[in-house]
Coordinates of N, CA and C in Angstrom, one line a residue:
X36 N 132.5 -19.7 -84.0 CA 131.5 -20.0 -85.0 C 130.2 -19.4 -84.6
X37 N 129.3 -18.8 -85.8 CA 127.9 -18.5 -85.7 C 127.4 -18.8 -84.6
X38 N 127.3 -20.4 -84.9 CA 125.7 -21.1 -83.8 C 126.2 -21.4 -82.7
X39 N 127.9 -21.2 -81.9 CA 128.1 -21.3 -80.8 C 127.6 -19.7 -80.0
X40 N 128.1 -19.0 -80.7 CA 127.6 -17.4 -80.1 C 126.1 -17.8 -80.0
X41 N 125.8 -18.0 -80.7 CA 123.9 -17.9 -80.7 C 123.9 -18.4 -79.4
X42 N 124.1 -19.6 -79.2 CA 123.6 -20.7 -78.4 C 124.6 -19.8 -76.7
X43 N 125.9 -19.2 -76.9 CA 125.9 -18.9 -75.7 C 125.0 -17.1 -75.1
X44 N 125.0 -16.4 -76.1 CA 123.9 -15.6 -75.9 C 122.6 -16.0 -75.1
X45 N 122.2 -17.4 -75.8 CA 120.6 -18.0 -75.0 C 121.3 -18.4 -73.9
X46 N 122.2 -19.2 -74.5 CA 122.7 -19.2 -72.6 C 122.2 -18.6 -71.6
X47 N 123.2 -17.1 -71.4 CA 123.0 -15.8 -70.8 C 121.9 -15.1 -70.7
X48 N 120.7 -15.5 -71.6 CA 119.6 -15.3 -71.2 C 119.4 -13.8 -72.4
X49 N 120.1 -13.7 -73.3 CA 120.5 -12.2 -73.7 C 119.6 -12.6 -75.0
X50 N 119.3 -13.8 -75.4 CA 118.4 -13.7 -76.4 C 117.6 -15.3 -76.2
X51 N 115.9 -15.2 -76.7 CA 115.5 -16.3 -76.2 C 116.0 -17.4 -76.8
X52 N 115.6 -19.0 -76.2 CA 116.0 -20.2 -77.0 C 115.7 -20.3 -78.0
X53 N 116.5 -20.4 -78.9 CA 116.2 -20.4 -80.7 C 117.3 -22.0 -80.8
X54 N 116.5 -22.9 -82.5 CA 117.5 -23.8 -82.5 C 118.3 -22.7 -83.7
X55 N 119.3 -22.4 -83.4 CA 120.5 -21.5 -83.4 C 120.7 -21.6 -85.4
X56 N 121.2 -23.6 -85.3 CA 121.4 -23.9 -86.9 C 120.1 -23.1 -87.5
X57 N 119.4 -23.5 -87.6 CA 118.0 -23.2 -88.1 C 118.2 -21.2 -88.3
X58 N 118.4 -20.8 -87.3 CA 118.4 -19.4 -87.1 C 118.9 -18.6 -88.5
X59 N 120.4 -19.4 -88.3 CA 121.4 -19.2 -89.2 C 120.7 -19.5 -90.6
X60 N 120.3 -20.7 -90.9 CA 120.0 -20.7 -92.3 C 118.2 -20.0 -92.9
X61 N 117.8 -19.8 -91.8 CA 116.6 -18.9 -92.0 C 117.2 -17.1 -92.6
X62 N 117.9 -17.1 -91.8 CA 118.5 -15.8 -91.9 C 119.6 -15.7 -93.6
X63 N 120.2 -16.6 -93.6 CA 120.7 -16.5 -94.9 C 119.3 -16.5 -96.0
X64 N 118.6 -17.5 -96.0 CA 117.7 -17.3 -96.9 C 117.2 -16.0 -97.2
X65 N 116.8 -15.7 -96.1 CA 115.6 -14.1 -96.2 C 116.5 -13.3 -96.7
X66 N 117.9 -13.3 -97.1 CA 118.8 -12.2 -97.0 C 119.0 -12.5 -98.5
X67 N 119.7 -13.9 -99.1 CA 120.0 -14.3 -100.3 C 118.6 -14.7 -101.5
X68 N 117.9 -14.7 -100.5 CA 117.0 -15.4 -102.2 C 116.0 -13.9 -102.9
X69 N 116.6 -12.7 -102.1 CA 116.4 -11.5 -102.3 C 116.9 -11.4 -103.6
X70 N 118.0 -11.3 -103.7 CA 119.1 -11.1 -104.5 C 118.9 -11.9 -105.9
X71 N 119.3 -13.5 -105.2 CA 119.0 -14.2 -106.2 C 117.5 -14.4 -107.2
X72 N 116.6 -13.9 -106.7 CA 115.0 -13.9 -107.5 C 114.6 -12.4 -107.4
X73 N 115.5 -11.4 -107.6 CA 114.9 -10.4 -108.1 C 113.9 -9.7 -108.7
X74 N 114.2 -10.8 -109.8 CA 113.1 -10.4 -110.9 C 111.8 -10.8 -111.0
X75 N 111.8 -11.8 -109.8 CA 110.7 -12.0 -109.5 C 109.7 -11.6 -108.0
X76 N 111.0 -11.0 -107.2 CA 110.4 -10.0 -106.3 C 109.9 -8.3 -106.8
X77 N 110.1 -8.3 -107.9 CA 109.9 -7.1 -108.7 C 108.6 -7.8 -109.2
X78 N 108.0 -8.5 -110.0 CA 107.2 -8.9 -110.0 C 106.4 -8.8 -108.6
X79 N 106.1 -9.1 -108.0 CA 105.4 -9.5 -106.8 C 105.2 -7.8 -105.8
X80 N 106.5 -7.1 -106.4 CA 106.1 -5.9 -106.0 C 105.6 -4.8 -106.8
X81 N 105.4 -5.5 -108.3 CA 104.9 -4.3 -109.0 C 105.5 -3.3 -109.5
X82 N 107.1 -3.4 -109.6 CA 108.0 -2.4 -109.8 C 108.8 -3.1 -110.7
X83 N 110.0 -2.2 -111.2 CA 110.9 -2.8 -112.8 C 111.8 -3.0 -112.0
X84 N 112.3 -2.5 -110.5 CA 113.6 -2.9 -110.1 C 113.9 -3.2 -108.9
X85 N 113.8 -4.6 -108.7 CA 113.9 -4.6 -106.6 C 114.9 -4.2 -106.2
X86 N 116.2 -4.3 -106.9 CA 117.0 -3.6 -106.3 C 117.3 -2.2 -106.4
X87 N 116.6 -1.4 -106.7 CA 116.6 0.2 -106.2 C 117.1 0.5 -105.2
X88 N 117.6 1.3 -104.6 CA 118.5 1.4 -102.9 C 117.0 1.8 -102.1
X89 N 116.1 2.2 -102.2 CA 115.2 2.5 -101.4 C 114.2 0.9 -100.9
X90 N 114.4 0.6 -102.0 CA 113.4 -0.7 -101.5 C 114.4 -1.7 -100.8
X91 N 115.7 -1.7 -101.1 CA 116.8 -2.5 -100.5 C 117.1 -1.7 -99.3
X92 N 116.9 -0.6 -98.8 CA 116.7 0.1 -97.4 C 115.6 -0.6 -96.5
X93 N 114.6 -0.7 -97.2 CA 113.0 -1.0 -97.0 C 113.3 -2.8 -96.6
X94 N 113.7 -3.3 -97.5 CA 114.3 -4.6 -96.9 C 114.8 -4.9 -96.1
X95 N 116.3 -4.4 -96.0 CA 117.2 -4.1 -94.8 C 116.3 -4.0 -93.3
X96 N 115.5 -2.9 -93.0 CA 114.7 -2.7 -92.0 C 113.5 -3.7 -91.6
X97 N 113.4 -4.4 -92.9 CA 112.0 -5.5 -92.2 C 112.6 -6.5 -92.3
X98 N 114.0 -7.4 -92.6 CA 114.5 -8.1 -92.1 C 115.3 -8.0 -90.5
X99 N 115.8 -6.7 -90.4 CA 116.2 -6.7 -88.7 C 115.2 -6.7 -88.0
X100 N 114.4 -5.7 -88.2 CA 113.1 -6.2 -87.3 C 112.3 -7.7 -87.4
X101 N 112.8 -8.1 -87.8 CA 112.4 -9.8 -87.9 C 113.1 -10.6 -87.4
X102 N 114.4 -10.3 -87.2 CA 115.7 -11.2 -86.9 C 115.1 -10.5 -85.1
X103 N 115.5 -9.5 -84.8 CA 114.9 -8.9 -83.6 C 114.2 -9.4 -83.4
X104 N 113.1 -9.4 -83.4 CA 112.1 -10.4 -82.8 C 112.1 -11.5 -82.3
X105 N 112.4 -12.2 -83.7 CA 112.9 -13.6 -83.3 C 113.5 -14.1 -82.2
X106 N 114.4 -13.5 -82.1 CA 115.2 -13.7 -81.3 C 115.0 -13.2 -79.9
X107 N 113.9 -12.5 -79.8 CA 113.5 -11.7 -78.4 C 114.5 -10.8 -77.8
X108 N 115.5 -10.1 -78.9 CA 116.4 -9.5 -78.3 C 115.7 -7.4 -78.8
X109 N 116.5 -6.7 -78.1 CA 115.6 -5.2 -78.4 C 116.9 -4.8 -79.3
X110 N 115.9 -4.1 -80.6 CA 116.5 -3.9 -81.6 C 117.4 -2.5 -81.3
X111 N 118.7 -2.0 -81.4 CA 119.8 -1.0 -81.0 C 118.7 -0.3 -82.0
X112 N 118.7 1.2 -81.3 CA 117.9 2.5 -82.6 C 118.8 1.7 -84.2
X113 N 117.6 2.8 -84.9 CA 117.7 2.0 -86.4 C 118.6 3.9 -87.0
X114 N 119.1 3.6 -87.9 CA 119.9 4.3 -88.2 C 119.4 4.1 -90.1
X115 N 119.0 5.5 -90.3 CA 118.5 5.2 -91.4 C 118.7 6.6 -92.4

């Protein structure tokens, strides 16, 4: 399961103490309410289409670097 890996990673010291559940459902959100309120992250960004592949590239990359962080672990090079 998810929040047992989490939690044995912090263990190990390989990523900092996070409450793991939380982790999990923070990260679903930032990932799904993309999706699901499109039309109104197009709004907010001033464009007709959030899901364009460039701006869903552009997402992609500032959600890892956020998950990264978080988590105090070093992000593998980005592949883009």
């Amino acid at each position: 399961e998810a929040e047992r890996r989490i939690e044995i990673l912090s263990e190990r010291g390989e990523l900092k103490p996070v409450n793991a559940r939380q982790l999990l459902i923070t990260v679903y959100g930032m990932t799904i309410a993309y999706f699901a309120d499109a039309s109104q992250v197009a709004l907010l960004y001033g464009v007709k289409d959030a899901l364009d592949d460039k701006l869903l590239e552009e997402r992609l990359q500032a959600n890892l670097d956020f998950i990264f962080a978080a988590v105090g672990a070093k992000r593998p090079s980005k592949s883009r």
